[in-house]
Short mmCIF file of C-alpha atoms in Angstrom, two decimals:
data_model
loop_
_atom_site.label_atom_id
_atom_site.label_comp_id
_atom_site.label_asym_id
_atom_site.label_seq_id
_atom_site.Cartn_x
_atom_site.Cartn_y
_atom_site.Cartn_z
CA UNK A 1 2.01 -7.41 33.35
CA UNK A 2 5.24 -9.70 32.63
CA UNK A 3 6.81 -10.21 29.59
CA UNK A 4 6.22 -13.09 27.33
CA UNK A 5 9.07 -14.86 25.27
CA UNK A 6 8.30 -14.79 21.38
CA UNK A 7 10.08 -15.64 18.25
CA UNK A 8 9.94 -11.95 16.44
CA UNK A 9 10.47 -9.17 18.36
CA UNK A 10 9.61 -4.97 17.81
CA UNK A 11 12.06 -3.92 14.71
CA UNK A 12 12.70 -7.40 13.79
CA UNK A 13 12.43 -7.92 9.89
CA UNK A 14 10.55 -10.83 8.32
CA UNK A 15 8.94 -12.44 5.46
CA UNK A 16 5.35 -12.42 4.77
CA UNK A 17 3.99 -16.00 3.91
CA UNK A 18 2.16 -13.68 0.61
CA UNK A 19 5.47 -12.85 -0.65
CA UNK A 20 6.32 -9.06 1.37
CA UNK A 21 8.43 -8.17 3.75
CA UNK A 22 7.89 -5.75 6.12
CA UNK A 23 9.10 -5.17 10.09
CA UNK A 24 7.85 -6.32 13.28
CA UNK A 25 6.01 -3.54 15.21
CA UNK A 26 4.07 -5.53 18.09
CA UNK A 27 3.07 -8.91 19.25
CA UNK A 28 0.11 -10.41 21.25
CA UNK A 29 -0.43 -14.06 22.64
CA UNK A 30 -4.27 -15.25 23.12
CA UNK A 31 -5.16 -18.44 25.02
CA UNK A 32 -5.54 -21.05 22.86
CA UNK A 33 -3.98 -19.27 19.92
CA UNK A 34 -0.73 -19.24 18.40
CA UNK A 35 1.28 -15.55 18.61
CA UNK A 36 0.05 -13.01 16.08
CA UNK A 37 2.58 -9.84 15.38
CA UNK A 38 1.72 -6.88 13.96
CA UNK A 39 3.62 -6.33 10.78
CA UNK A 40 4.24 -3.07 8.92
CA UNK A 41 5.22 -3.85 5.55
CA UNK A 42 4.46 -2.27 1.90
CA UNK A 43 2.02 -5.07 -0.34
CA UNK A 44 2.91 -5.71 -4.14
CA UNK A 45 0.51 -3.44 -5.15
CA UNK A 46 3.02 -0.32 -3.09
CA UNK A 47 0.67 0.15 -0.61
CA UNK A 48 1.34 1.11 2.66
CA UNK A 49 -0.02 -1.51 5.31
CA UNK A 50 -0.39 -2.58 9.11
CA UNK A 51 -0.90 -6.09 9.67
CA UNK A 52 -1.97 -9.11 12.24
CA UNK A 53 0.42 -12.27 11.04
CA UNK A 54 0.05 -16.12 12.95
CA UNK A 55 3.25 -16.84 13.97
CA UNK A 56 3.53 -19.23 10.80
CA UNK A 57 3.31 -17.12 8.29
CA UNK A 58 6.44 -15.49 9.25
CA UNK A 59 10.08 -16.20 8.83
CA UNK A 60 13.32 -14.18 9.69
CA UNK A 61 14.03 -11.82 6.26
CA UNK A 62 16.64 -13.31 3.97
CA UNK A 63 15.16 -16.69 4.34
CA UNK A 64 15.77 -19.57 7.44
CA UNK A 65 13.35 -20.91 9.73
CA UNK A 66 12.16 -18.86 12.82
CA UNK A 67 13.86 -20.40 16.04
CA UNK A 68 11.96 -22.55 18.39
CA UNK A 69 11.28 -21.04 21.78
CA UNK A 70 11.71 -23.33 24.82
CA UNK A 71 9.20 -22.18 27.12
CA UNK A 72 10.51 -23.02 30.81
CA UNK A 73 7.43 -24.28 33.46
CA UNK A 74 7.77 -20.82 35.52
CA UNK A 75 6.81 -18.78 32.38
CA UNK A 76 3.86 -20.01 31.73
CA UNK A 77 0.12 -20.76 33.81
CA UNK A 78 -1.19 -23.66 32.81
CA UNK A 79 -5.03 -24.35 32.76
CA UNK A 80 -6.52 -27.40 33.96
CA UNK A 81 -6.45 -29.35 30.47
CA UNK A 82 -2.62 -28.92 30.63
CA UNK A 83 -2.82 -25.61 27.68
CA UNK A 84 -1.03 -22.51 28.02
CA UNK A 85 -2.88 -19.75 29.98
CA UNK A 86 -1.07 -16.96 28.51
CA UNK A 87 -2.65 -13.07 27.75
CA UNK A 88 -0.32 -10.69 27.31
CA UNK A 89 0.54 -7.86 24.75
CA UNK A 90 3.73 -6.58 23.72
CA UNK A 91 4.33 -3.62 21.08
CA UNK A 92 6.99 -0.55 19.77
CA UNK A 93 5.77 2.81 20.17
CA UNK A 94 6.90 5.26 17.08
#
């Protein structure tokens, strides 16, 4: 399966839109849906947690606005309305 470009990638660290932080430990990109990464962060409360995130409820840690990914025309199948046909899964083993 090939690659697919994203804006976090495996040991990245980011901000939670709830307030944590935590690190990047996979992604996955559904038709139709924006990319979701799986987070690994500790929640207010000190607990331990593994997490699905939307794309826009993350930014890079210490603040700043995730970069915008230029997706060339050879990267990605497009369906017959014109969307994305993208299905691909991407994830750090530990």
């Amino acid at each position: 399966m090939a690659a697919f470009l994203t804006l976090f990638e495996p040991g990245d660290q980011v901000s939670l839109f709830s307030g944590e932080s935590g690190v990047v430990i996979g992604a996955k990109r559904v038709v139709g849906s924006e990319t979701e990464y799986l987070v690994e962060y500790e929640t207010a409360c000190g607990e331990a947690r593994e997490w699905w995130w939307r794309e826009s409820a993350l930014s890079p840690a210490g603040g700043g606005e995730p970069a915008e990914l230029d997706f060339a025309p050879s990267t990605v199948d497009r369906d017959f309305d014109g969307a994305p046909n993208v299905i691909a899964f991407s994830a750090a083993i530990h």
